[in-house]
mmCIF file of C-alpha atoms in Angstrom:
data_model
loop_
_atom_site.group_PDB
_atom_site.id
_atom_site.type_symbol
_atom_site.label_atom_id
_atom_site.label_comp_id
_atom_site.label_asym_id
_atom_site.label_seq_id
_atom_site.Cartn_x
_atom_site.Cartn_y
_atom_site.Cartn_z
ATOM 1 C CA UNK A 23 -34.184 -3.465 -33.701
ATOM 2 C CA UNK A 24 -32.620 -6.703 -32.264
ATOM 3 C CA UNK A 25 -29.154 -5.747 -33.616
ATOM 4 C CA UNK A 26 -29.618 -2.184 -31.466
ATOM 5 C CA UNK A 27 -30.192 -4.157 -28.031
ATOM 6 C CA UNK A 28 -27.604 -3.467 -25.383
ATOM 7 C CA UNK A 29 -26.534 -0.664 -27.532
ATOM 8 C CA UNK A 30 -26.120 2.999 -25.924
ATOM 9 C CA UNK A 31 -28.083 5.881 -27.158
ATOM 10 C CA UNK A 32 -27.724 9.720 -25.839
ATOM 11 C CA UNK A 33 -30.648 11.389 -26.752
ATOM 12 C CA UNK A 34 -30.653 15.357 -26.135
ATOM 13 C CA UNK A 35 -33.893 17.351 -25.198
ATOM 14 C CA UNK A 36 -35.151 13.934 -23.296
ATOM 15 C CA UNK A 37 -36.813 15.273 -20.748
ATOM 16 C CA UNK A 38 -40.339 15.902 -21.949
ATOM 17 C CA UNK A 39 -41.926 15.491 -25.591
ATOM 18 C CA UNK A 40 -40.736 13.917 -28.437
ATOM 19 C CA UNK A 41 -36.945 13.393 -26.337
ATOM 20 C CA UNK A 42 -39.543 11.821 -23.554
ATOM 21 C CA UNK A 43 -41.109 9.634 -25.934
ATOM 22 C CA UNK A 44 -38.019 8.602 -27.636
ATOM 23 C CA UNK A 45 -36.109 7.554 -24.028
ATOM 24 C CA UNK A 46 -39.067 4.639 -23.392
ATOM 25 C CA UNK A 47 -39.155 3.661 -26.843
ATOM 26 C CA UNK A 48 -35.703 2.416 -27.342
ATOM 27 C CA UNK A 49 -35.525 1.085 -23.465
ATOM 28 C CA UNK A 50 -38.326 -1.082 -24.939
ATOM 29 C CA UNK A 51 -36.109 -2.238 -27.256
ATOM 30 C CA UNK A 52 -33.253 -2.697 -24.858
ATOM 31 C CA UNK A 53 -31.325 0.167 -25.712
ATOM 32 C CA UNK A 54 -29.306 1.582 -22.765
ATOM 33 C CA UNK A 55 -29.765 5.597 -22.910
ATOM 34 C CA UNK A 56 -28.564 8.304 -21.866
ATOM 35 C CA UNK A 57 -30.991 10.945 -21.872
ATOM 36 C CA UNK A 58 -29.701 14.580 -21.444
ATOM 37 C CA UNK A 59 -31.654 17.651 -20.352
ATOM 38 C CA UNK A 60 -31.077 20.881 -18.134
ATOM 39 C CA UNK A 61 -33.688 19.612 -15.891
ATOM 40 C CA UNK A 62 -32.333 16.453 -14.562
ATOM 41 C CA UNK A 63 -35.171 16.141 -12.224
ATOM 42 C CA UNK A 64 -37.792 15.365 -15.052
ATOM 43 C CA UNK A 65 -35.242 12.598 -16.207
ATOM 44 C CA UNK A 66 -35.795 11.004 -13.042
ATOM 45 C CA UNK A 67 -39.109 11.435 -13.247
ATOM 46 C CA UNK A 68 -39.312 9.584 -16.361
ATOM 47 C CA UNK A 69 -36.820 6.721 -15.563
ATOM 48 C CA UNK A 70 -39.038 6.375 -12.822
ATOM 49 C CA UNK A 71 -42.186 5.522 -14.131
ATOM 50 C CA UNK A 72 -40.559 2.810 -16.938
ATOM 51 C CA UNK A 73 -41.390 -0.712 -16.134
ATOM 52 C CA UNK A 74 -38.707 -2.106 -13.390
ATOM 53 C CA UNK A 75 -36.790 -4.161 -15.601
ATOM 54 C CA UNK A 76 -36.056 -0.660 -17.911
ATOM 55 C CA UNK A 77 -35.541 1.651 -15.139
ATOM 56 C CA UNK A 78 -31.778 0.725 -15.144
ATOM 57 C CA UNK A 79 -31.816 1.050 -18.838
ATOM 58 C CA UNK A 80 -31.568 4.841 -18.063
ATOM 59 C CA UNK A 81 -29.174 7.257 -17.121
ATOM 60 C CA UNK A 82 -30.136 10.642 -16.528
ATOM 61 C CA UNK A 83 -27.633 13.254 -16.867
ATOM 62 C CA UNK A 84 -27.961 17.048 -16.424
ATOM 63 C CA UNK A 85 -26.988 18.869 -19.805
ATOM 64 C CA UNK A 86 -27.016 22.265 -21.406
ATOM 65 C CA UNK A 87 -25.905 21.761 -24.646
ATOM 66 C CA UNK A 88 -25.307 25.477 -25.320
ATOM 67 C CA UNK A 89 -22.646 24.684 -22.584
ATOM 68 C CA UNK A 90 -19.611 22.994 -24.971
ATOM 69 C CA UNK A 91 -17.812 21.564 -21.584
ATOM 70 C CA UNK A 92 -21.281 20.311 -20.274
ATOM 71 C CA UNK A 93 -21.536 17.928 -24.054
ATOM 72 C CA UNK A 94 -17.838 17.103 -23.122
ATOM 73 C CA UNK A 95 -18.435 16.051 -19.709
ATOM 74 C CA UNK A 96 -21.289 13.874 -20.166
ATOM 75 C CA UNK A 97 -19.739 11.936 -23.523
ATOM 76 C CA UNK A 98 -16.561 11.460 -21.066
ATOM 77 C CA UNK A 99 -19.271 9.897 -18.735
ATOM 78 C CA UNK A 100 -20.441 7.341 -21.438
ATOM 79 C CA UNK A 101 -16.889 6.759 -22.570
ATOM 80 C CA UNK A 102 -16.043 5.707 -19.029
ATOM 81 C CA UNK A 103 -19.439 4.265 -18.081
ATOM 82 C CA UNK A 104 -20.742 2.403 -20.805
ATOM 83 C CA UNK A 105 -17.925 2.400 -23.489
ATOM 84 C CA UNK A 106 -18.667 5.165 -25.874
ATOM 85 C CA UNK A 107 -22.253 5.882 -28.046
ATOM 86 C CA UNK A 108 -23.484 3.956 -30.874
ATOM 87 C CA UNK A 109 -26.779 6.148 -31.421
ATOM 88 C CA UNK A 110 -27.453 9.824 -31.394
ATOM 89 C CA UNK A 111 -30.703 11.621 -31.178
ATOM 90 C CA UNK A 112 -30.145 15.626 -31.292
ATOM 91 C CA UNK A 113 -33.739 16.248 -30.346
ATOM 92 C CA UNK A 114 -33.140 19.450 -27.892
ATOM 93 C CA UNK A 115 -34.225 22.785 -29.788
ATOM 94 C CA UNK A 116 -35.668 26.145 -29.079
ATOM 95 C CA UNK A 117 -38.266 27.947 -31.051
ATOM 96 C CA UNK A 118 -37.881 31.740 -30.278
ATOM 97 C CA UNK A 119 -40.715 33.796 -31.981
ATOM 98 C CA UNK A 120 -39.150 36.735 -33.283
ATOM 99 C CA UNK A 121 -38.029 37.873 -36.584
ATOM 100 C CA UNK A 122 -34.841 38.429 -38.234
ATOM 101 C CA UNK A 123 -34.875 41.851 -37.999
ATOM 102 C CA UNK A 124 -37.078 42.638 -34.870
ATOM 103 C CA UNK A 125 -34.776 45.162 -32.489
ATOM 104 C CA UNK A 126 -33.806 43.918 -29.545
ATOM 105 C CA UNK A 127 -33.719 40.321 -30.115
ATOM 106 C CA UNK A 128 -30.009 39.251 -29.549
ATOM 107 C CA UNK A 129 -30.769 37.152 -26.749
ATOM 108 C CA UNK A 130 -33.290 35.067 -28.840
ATOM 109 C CA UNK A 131 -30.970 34.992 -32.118
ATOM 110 C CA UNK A 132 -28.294 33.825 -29.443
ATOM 111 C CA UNK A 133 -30.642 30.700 -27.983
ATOM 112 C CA UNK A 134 -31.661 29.763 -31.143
ATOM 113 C CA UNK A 135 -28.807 29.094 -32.897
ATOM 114 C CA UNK A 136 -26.594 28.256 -29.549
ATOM 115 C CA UNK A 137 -29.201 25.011 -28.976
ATOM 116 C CA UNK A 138 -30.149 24.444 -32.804
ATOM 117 C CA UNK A 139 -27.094 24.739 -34.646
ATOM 118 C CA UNK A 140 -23.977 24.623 -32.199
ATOM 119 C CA UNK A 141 -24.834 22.436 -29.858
ATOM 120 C CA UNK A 142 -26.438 20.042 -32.174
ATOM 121 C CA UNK A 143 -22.839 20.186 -33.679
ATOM 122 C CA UNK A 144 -21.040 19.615 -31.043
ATOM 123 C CA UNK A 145 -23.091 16.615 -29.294
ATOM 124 C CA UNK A 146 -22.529 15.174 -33.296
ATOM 125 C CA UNK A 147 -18.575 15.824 -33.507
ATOM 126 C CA UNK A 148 -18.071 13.534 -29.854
ATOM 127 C CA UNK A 149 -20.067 10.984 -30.848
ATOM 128 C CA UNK A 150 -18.716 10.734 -34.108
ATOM 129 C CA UNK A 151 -15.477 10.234 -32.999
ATOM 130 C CA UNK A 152 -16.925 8.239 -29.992
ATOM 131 C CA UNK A 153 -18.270 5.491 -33.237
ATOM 132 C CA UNK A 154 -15.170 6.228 -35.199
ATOM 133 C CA UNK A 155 -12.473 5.327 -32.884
ATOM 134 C CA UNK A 156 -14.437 1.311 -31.727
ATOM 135 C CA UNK A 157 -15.592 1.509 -35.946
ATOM 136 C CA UNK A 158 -18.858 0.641 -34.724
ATOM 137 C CA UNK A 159 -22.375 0.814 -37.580
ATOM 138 C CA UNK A 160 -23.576 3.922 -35.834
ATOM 139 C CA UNK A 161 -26.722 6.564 -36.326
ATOM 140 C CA UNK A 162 -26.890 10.047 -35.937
ATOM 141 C CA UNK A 163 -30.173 11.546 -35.851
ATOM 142 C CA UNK A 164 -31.145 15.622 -36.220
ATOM 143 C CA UNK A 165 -34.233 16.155 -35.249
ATOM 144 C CA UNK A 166 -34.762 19.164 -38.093
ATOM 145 C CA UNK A 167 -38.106 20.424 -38.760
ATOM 146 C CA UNK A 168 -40.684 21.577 -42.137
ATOM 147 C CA UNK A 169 -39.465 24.975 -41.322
ATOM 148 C CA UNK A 170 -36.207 23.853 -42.463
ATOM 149 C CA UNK A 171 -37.203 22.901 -45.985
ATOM 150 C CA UNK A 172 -39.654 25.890 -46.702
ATOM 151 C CA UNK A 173 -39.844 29.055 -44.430
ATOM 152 C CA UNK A 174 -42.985 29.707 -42.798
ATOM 153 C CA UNK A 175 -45.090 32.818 -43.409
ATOM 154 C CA UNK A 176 -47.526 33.106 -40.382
ATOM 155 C CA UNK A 177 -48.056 36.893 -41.045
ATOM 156 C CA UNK A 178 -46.584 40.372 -39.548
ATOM 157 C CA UNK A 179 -48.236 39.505 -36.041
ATOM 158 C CA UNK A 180 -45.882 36.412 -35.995
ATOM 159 C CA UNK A 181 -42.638 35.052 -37.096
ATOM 160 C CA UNK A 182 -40.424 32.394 -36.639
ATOM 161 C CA UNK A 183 -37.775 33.494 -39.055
ATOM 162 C CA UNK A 184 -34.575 32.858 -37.002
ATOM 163 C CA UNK A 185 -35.968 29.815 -35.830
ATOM 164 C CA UNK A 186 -36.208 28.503 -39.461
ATOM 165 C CA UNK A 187 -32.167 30.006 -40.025
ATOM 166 C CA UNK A 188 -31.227 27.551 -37.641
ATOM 167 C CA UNK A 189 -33.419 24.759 -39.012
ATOM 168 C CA UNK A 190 -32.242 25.118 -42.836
ATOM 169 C CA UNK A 191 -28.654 25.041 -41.304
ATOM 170 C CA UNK A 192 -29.633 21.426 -39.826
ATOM 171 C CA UNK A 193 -30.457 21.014 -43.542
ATOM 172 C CA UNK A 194 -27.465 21.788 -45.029
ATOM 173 C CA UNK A 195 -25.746 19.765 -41.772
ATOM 174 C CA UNK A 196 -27.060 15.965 -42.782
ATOM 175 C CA UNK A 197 -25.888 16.501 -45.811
ATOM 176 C CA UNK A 198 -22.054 17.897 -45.006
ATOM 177 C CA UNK A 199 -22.224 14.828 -42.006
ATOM 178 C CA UNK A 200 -23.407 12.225 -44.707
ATOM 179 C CA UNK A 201 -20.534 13.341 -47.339
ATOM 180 C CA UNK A 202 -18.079 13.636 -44.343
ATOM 181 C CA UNK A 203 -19.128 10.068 -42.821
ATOM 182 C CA UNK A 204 -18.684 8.537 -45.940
ATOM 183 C CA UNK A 205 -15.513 10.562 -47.004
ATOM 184 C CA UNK A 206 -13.877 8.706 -43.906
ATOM 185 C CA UNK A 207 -14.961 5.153 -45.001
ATOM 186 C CA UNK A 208 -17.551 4.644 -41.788
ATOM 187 C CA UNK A 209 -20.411 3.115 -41.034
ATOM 188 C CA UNK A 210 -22.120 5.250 -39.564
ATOM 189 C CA UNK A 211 -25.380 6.538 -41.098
ATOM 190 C CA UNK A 212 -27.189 10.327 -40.524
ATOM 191 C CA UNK A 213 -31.255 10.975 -40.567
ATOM 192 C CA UNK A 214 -32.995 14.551 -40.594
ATOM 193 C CA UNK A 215 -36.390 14.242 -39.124
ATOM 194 C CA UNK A 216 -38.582 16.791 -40.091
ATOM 195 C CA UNK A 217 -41.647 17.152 -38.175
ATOM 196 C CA UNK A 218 -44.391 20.073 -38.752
ATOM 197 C CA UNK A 219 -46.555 20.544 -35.674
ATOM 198 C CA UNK A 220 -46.004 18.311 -32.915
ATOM 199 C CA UNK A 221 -47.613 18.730 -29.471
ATOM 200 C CA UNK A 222 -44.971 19.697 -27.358
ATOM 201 C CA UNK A 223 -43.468 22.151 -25.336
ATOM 202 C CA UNK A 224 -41.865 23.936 -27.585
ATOM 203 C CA UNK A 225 -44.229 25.582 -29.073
ATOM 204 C CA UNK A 226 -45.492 28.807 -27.702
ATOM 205 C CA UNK A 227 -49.347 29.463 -26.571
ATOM 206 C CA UNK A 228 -50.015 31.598 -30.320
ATOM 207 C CA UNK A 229 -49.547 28.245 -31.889
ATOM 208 C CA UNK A 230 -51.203 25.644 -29.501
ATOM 209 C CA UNK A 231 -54.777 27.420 -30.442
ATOM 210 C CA UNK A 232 -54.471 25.620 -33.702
ATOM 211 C CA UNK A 233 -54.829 21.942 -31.445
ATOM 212 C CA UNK A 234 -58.458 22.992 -31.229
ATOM 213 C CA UNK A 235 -59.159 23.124 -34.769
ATOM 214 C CA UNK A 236 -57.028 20.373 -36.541
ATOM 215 C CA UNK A 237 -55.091 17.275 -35.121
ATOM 216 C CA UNK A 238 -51.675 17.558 -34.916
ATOM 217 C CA UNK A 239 -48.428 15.169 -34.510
ATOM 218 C CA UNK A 240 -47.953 13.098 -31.065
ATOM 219 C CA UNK A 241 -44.295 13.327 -30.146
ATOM 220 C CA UNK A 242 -44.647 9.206 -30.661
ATOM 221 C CA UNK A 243 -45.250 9.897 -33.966
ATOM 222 C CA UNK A 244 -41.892 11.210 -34.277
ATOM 223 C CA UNK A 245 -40.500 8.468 -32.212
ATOM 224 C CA UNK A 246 -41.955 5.930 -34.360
ATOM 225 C CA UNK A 247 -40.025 7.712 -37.212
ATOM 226 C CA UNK A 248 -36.721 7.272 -35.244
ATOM 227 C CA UNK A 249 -37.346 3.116 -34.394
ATOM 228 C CA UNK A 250 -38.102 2.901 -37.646
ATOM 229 C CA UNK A 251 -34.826 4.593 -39.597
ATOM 230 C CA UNK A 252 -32.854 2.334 -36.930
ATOM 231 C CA UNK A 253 -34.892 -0.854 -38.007
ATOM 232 C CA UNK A 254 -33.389 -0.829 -41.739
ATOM 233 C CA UNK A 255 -30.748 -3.118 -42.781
ATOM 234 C CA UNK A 256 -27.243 -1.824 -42.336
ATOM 235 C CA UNK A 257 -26.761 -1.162 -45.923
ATOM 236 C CA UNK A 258 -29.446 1.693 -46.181
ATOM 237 C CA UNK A 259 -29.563 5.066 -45.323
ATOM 238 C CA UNK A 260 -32.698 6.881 -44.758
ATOM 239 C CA UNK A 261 -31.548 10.410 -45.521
ATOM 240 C CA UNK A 262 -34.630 12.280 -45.040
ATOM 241 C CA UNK A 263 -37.797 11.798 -43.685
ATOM 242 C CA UNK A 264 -40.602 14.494 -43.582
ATOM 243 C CA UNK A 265 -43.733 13.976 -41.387
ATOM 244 C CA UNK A 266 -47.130 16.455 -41.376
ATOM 245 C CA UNK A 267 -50.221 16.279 -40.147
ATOM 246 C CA UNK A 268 -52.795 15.307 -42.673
ATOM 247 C CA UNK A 269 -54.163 18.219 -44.703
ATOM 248 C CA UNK A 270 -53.028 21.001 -42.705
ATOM 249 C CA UNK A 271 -50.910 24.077 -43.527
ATOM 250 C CA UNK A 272 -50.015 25.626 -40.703
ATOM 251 C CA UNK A 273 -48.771 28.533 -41.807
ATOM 252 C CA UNK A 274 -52.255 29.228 -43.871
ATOM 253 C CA UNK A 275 -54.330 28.114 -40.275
ATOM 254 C CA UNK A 276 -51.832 30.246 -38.284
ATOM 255 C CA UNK A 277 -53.014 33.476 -40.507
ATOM 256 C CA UNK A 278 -56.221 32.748 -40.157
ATOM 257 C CA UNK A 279 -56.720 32.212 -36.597
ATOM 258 C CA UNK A 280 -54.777 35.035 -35.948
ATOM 259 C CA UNK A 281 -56.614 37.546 -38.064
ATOM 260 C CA UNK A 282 -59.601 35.842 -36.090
ATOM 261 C CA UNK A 283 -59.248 36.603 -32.757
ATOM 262 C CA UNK A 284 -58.710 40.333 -33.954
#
């Protein structure tokens, strides 16, 4: 990680779970980031409570990346600031339970994909041509998810359906970004992380009863993942990497609880 210190990273999602976790990692490591979030406040909060000598390490900046000129402002703000991005971390996402054909659920098809999929391209698009333009050894990370290799059945009393849409179009995304990347001779690499269950926010009450019966992943665990793509030598490029909770299938649990408490 030495070659990463001094470095800037803009993490998305970064102000609670796996984003949270993520933003005191790398300060450990002496990466400057900038950690973007809708509530800025949290971002302070977390800034706040780093050791002194990291606090300044931070920059908290309020974001919505379903908001294209609020990705443009802040990447002007690290151009000006702190001379462009060298790592990426599209960690913000929303998991809307609803399915596909549910009536009445434009407004969740239209979060979904607006914070999975668009934004996610958009924050990628300025930083790549943030790296391009200084022809700097950058990363890119998507924080993807299981659901976006195999489409989870939790039964008819749940569904996250469009959820896993967006997800297999993240996918589909690392690959087009690591053909692209290396179409236009950079060095810049591109990592899917694909967590299952992580204890976070984003998932909704109907899924945090399965924390009672089975251990699931720490958003450090996916952090770890992160430090640890960025800790390989410049010549390799960890495509992929899947993480799951030991012996669990959630959608299997999921069912079962369900039909449970019925």
């Amino acid at each position: 990680m030495e070659r990463w210190r001094g470095k800037v990273a803009i993490v998305t999602g970064a102000s609670s779970g796996i984003g949270a976790a993520l933003v005191k990692d790398l300060v450990h490591y002496g990466v400057q980031v900038v950690a973007l979030a809708r509530r800025d406040d949290r971002l302070k909060e977390i800034r706040d409570s780093l050791p002194a000598g990291q606090k300044a390490l931070v920059h908290p900046i309020k974001c919505d990346i379903t908001q294209e000129e609020d990705i443009k402002s802040a990447f002007a703000w690290v151009e000006k600031n702190l001379g462009g991005v060298d790592i990426l971390v599209n960690n913000a996402g929303v998991l809307r339970m609803t399915a596909a054909l549910k009536p009445d659920n434009s407004q969740d098809i239209k979060d979904t994909i607006n914070t999975n999929v668009i934004g996610l391209a958009f924050c990628t698009r300025e930083a790549y041509h943030s790296m391009k333009r200084r022809n700097v050894s950058g990363h890119i990370f998507l924080v993807n998810s299981l659901a976006g290799h195999r489409v989870p059945d939790f039964g008819p009393s749940m569904s996250s359906s469009v959820y896993a849409a967006s997800k297999y179009a993240v996918t589909a995304l690392t690959e087009i970004y690591r053909q692209e990347l290396a179409n236009a001779g950079t060095k810049i690499k591109v990592t899917s992380i694909s967590p299952g269950p992580v204890d976070t926010e984003i998932f909704p009450g109907a899924i945090n009863m399965i924390k009672d019966k089975v251990k699931i992943l720490d958003p450090e665990d996916i952090s770890e993942s992160i430090i640890y793509a960025l800790s390989t030598k410049p010549h390799v490029q960890v495509q992929d990497i899947i993480l799951r909770p030991l012996a669990v299938d959630m959608p299997s649990l999921v069912k079962q609880l369900t039909t449970e408490k019925k």
